[in-house]
Tab-separated table of C-alpha atoms in Angstrom:
chain	number	residue	atom	x	y	z
A	954	MET	CA	0.015	-0.010	0.007
A	955	ASP	CA	1.024	3.585	-0.679
A	956	ILE	CA	0.292	5.310	2.627
A	957	HIS	CA	0.401	9.095	2.921
A	958	MET	CA	0.057	10.381	6.501
A	959	SER	CA	0.128	13.940	7.824
A	960	GLY	CA	-0.456	15.728	11.151
A	961	THR	CA	0.858	12.968	13.380
A	962	GLU	CA	2.446	15.588	15.527
A	963	HIS	CA	-0.998	16.263	16.959
A	964	ILE	CA	-1.063	12.855	18.647
A	965	PRO	CA	0.342	13.347	22.187
A	966	THR	CA	3.269	11.095	23.162
A	967	SER	CA	1.724	10.615	26.607
A	968	GLY	CA	-1.589	11.132	28.359
A	969	GLY	CA	-5.141	10.390	27.360
A	970	ALA	CA	-6.670	11.527	24.082
A	971	LEU	CA	-9.815	10.513	22.116
A	972	ILE	CA	-9.240	9.864	18.440
A	973	ALA	CA	-12.352	10.435	16.294
A	974	VAL	CA	-12.036	8.565	12.986
A	975	ASN	CA	-14.351	8.527	9.978
A	976	HIS	CA	-15.600	5.138	8.887
A	977	VAL	CA	-15.546	3.939	5.240
A	978	SER	CA	-14.153	0.402	5.591
A	979	TYR	CA	-13.781	-2.654	7.731
A	980	VAL	CA	-10.022	-2.039	8.010
A	981	ASP	CA	-10.320	1.451	9.513
A	982	TYR	CA	-9.394	0.030	12.929
A	983	VAL	CA	-5.968	-0.696	11.512
A	984	MET	CA	-5.379	2.456	9.497
A	985	GLY	CA	-6.939	4.758	12.110
A	986	GLY	CA	-4.452	3.423	14.612
A	987	LEU	CA	-1.343	4.156	12.513
A	988	PRO	CA	-0.935	7.793	13.668
A	989	GLY	CA	-0.662	6.533	17.216
A	990	VAL	CA	1.862	3.937	16.190
A	991	GLU	CA	3.919	6.678	14.542
A	992	ARG	CA	4.068	8.396	17.947
A	993	GLY	CA	4.818	5.210	19.882
A	994	ARG	CA	1.251	4.839	21.157
A	995	TYR	CA	-1.452	2.109	20.907
A	996	THR	CA	-5.086	3.069	20.181
A	997	ARG	CA	-7.860	1.038	21.762
A	998	PHE	CA	-10.949	1.387	19.577
A	999	MET	CA	-14.550	1.414	20.757
A	1000	ALA	CA	-16.508	-1.178	18.700
A	1001	LYS	CA	-20.118	-2.332	18.745
A	1002	LYS	CA	-21.106	-5.394	20.805
A	1003	GLU	CA	-22.084	-7.348	17.669
A	1004	ILE	CA	-18.439	-7.523	16.573
A	1005	PHE	CA	-17.382	-8.918	19.969
A	1006	ASP	CA	-20.186	-11.496	19.727
A	1007	HIS	CA	-18.818	-12.751	16.415
A	1008	GLY	CA	-17.021	-16.140	16.630
A	1009	VAL	CA	-13.960	-14.824	14.787
A	1010	GLY	CA	-14.084	-11.106	15.300
A	1011	GLY	CA	-14.813	-11.265	18.988
A	1012	PRO	CA	-11.631	-13.053	20.106
A	1013	LEU	CA	-9.568	-10.935	17.777
A	1014	MET	CA	-10.999	-7.652	19.134
A	1015	ARG	CA	-10.395	-8.810	22.743
A	1016	SER	CA	-6.834	-9.854	21.963
A	1017	PHE	CA	-6.153	-6.305	20.836
A	1018	GLY	CA	-7.738	-4.836	23.941
A	1019	HIS	CA	-10.464	-2.910	22.130
A	1020	LEU	CA	-13.508	-1.649	23.997
A	1021	GLU	CA	-16.992	-3.178	23.642
A	1022	VAL	CA	-19.877	-0.789	23.068
A	1023	ASP	CA	-23.369	-2.005	23.889
A	1024	ARG	CA	-25.824	0.411	22.225
A	1025	GLU	CA	-28.512	-0.657	24.725
A	1026	SER	CA	-26.201	0.388	27.535
A	1027	GLY	CA	-24.583	3.499	26.128
A	1028	ALA	CA	-23.868	5.066	29.538
A	1029	ALA	CA	-21.856	2.082	30.721
A	1030	SER	CA	-19.855	2.051	27.486
A	1031	MET	CA	-19.071	5.732	27.887
A	1032	LEU	CA	-17.858	5.192	31.411
A	1033	THR	CA	-15.500	2.449	30.203
A	1034	ALA	CA	-13.995	4.847	27.624
A	1035	VAL	CA	-13.765	7.715	30.118
A	1036	LYS	CA	-11.924	5.487	32.593
A	1037	ALA	CA	-9.356	4.425	29.957
A	1038	LEU	CA	-8.833	8.024	28.890
A	1039	ARG	CA	-8.349	9.188	32.473
A	1040	GLU	CA	-5.778	6.441	32.912
A	1041	GLY	CA	-3.766	8.024	30.072
A	1042	GLU	CA	-4.710	5.800	27.139
A	1043	LEU	CA	-5.447	6.620	23.517
A	1044	VAL	CA	-9.028	5.633	22.704
A	1045	GLY	CA	-10.454	5.551	19.182
A	1046	ILE	CA	-14.102	6.183	18.319
A	1047	PHE	CA	-16.049	6.161	15.060
A	1048	PRO	CA	-18.530	8.973	15.705
A	1049	GLU	CA	-20.565	8.100	12.592
A	1050	ALA	CA	-21.407	4.779	14.471
A	1051	THR	CA	-21.614	2.812	11.203
A	1052	ILE	CA	-19.715	2.631	7.866
A	1053	SER	CA	-20.576	5.452	5.519
A	1054	GLN	CA	-21.550	3.868	2.205
A	1055	SER	CA	-21.507	7.283	0.572
A	1056	PHE	CA	-17.875	7.618	1.721
A	1057	LEU	CA	-18.684	11.105	2.933
A	1058	ILE	CA	-18.952	12.178	6.607
A	1059	LYS	CA	-22.338	11.116	7.898
A	1060	GLU	CA	-24.156	12.886	10.748
A	1061	LEU	CA	-22.116	12.277	13.874
A	1062	LYS	CA	-23.282	10.989	17.240
A	1063	SER	CA	-22.523	13.335	20.128
A	1064	GLY	CA	-20.761	10.637	22.183
A	1065	ALA	CA	-17.266	11.674	21.029
A	1066	VAL	CA	-17.509	15.245	22.343
A	1067	ARG	CA	-19.267	14.121	25.543
A	1068	ILE	CA	-16.670	11.425	26.310
A	1069	ALA	CA	-13.763	13.823	25.684
A	1070	ALA	CA	-15.365	16.507	27.825
A	1071	ASP	CA	-16.120	14.075	30.682
A	1072	ALA	CA	-12.583	12.669	30.622
A	1073	GLY	CA	-10.972	16.102	30.270
A	1074	VAL	CA	-8.856	15.038	27.274
A	1075	PRO	CA	-8.356	16.438	23.789
A	1076	LEU	CA	-10.505	15.206	20.941
A	1077	ILE	CA	-8.413	14.631	17.807
A	1078	PRO	CA	-10.102	14.242	14.426
A	1079	VAL	CA	-8.539	11.711	12.049
A	1080	VAL	CA	-9.695	11.105	8.491
A	1081	VAL	CA	-8.763	7.993	6.503
A	1082	TRP	CA	-9.327	7.756	2.779
A	1083	GLY	CA	-8.804	4.879	0.340
A	1084	THR	CA	-9.461	2.062	2.839
A	1085	GLN	CA	-12.834	1.432	1.171
A	1086	ARG	CA	-10.935	0.101	-1.843
A	1087	ILE	CA	-9.516	-2.634	0.373
A	1088	LEU	CA	-12.643	-3.867	2.071
A	1089	ALA	CA	-15.854	-1.832	1.824
A	1090	LYS	CA	-19.279	-2.974	2.918
A	1091	GLY	CA	-20.764	-5.222	0.232
A	1092	ARG	CA	-17.396	-5.549	-1.597
A	1093	LYS	CA	-14.826	-8.323	-1.752
A	1094	LEU	CA	-11.392	-7.976	-0.120
A	1095	ASP	CA	-8.903	-6.362	-2.521
A	1096	LEU	CA	-5.235	-6.432	-1.528
A	1097	SER	CA	-3.949	-5.072	-4.806
A	1098	ARG	CA	-0.529	-3.508	-4.467
A	1099	HIS	CA	0.169	0.229	-4.540
A	1100	GLN	CA	-3.345	1.324	-3.591
A	1101	ARG	CA	-3.140	4.820	-2.119
A	1102	ILE	CA	-4.262	5.417	1.461
A	1103	ASP	CA	-4.422	8.943	2.916
A	1104	ILE	CA	-4.563	9.638	6.637
A	1105	GLU	CA	-4.797	13.140	8.032
A	1106	VAL	CA	-4.634	14.000	11.708
A	1107	GLY	CA	-6.283	17.309	12.637
A	1108	GLU	CA	-5.462	19.749	15.391
A	1109	PRO	CA	-6.867	18.733	18.823
A	1110	MET	CA	-10.255	20.061	19.856
A	1111	HIS	CA	-11.120	20.645	23.518
A	1112	PRO	CA	-14.880	20.086	24.007
A	1113	SER	CA	-16.375	21.611	27.136
A	1114	GLY	CA	-19.551	19.523	27.039
A	1115	ASP	CA	-21.644	22.645	27.562
A	1116	ASP	CA	-23.192	22.338	24.077
A	1117	PRO	CA	-22.567	18.822	22.748
A	1118	ALA	CA	-24.710	19.397	19.654
A	1119	ALA	CA	-22.790	22.465	18.535
A	1120	GLU	CA	-19.430	20.891	19.324
A	1121	THR	CA	-20.434	17.810	17.346
A	1122	VAL	CA	-21.316	20.015	14.331
A	1123	ALA	CA	-17.878	21.637	14.662
A	1124	LEU	CA	-16.193	18.225	14.687
A	1125	ARG	CA	-18.088	17.122	11.570
A	1126	THR	CA	-17.221	20.335	9.738
A	1127	ARG	CA	-13.565	19.826	10.547
A	1128	MET	CA	-13.668	16.233	9.343
A	1129	GLN	CA	-15.460	17.178	6.139
A	1130	GLU	CA	-12.671	19.705	5.360
A	1131	MET	CA	-10.027	17.079	6.041
A	1132	LEU	CA	-11.797	14.507	3.928
A	1133	GLU	CA	-11.908	16.814	0.942
A	1134	ARG	CA	-8.168	17.450	1.242
A	1135	CYS	CA	-7.516	13.723	1.319
A	1136	ILE	CA	-9.692	13.063	-1.693
A	1137	LEU	CA	-8.140	15.846	-3.769
A	1138	ALA	CA	-4.576	14.971	-2.717
A	1139	ALA	CA	-4.673	11.924	-4.923
A	1140	PRO	CA	-3.648	12.357	-8.591
A	1141	ALA	CA	-6.426	12.314	-11.219
A	1142	SER	CA	-5.504	8.735	-12.111
A	1143	GLU	CA	-6.642	7.698	-8.620
A	1144	ARG	CA	-9.996	9.416	-9.168
A	1145	PRO	CA	-11.355	7.912	-12.404
A	1146	GLU	CA	-14.737	9.075	-13.602
A	1147	GLY	CA	-17.551	6.853	-12.270
A	1148	ALA	CA	-15.368	4.999	-9.776
A	1149	TRP	CA	-17.494	3.171	-7.181
A	1150	TRP	CA	-15.254	4.294	-4.327
A	1151	LEU	CA	-15.710	8.016	-5.112
A	1152	PRO	CA	-18.549	10.216	-3.897
A	1153	GLN	CA	-20.714	11.570	-6.722
A	1154	GLN	CA	-19.650	15.163	-6.102
A	1155	TYR	CA	-16.049	14.137	-6.915
A	1156	GLY	CA	-17.030	12.350	-10.135
A	1157	GLY	CA	-17.682	8.892	-8.679
A	1158	SER	CA	-20.787	6.699	-8.544
A	1159	ALA	CA	-21.082	6.022	-4.817
A	1160	PRO	CA	-24.549	6.533	-3.290
A	1161	THR	CA	-25.452	9.968	-1.994
A	1162	ILE	CA	-25.660	10.421	1.765
A	1163	GLU	CA	-29.476	10.335	1.416
A	1164	GLU	CA	-29.431	7.133	-0.686
A	1165	ALA	CA	-27.018	5.443	1.708
A	1166	ALA	CA	-29.182	6.473	4.733
A	1167	ALA	CA	-32.278	4.977	3.077
A	1168	ALA	CA	-30.408	1.706	2.308
A	1169	TYR	CA	-29.176	1.542	5.911
A	1170	ALA	CA	-32.694	2.123	7.294
A	1171	GLU	CA	-33.998	-0.696	5.104
A	1172	GLU	CA	-31.194	-2.983	6.234
A	1173	ARG	CA	-31.987	-2.249	9.904
A	1174	ARG	CA	-35.705	-2.907	9.216
A	1175	ARG	CA	-34.895	-6.368	7.660
A	1176	ARG	CA	-32.635	-7.227	10.621
A	1177	ALA	CA	-35.351	-6.281	13.105
A	1178	GLN	CA	-37.829	-8.450	11.205
A	1179	ALA	CA	-35.413	-11.377	11.201
A	1180	ARG	CA	-34.800	-11.067	14.949
A	1181	ALA	CA	-38.529	-10.886	15.631
A	1182	ALA	CA	-39.116	-13.966	13.487
A	1183	LYS	CA	-36.379	-15.845	15.303
A	1184	ARG	CA	-37.889	-15.034	18.685
A	1185	ARG	CA	-41.236	-16.380	17.548
A	1186	THR	CA	-39.791	-19.771	16.533
C-alpha cells in the first residue's frame, strides 16, 4: 500500500486523548491506529457489541484490547471509555457509528464530544481515505498493491460539554474539510470518472448520503424483522 500520512504531531506522546475517525471500511481500525503507532502509542478502539459477539471477530478484538460498546447500555460504554482516557490511554471512536456507504462524513453521534469532555482530554479528528478500496461494505477484499491510502490527523479540539450538539457540528465540519483534502490529494489517475469508491460530487458513482441512509434504514428494518421472526420460533 502507498500510505500518505500527515499531522501525526497532533497525537500526544503521553496522556489520554480521544481519536475520532471517519468510517468507510472494515479495516479502519488498523489504519486509524497508524498515527498513534507513529508516535509510539497504541489506540484502543470502541466497537459495537455485535463484533465482539462474532465467533472470529470477538476473540480478535479482545486480543487487541479494544472496548466493547453495547448500544442498549450507552452510559456504561461511555464510562469504560472515560476510565481508559483518564488512565492516560489513547481511545479511538467512530462517531458516525456505522460505515458510511456514501464515503462522505455522515451525521455524527454526540458521544465523542461528551466522552472527551467528561474525561478532560483532547478530541483529535482523524480522516482515513482509500481504505474502502481494500474492504468496503458489500465488496470483496482487494489487496492489490500500490493502492493509495491517505490519513490526516487534525489539530486537537477541547470540548467543554456545555453544548454537545454544537461541538459535534464543529467536529463534523472539521472532518469534512479534512476528507476533501484527502480526496483531492490523490492524482487524477486515482479518481477515475464513475469509480464506485468516489462520492458523486467528486465524479464517482457512490450513493449519495441520502441514498445510503435509506439503504441503511432498510437494512436495519430487515434485521429487526429477522430477529422478531427468530424469537417467535
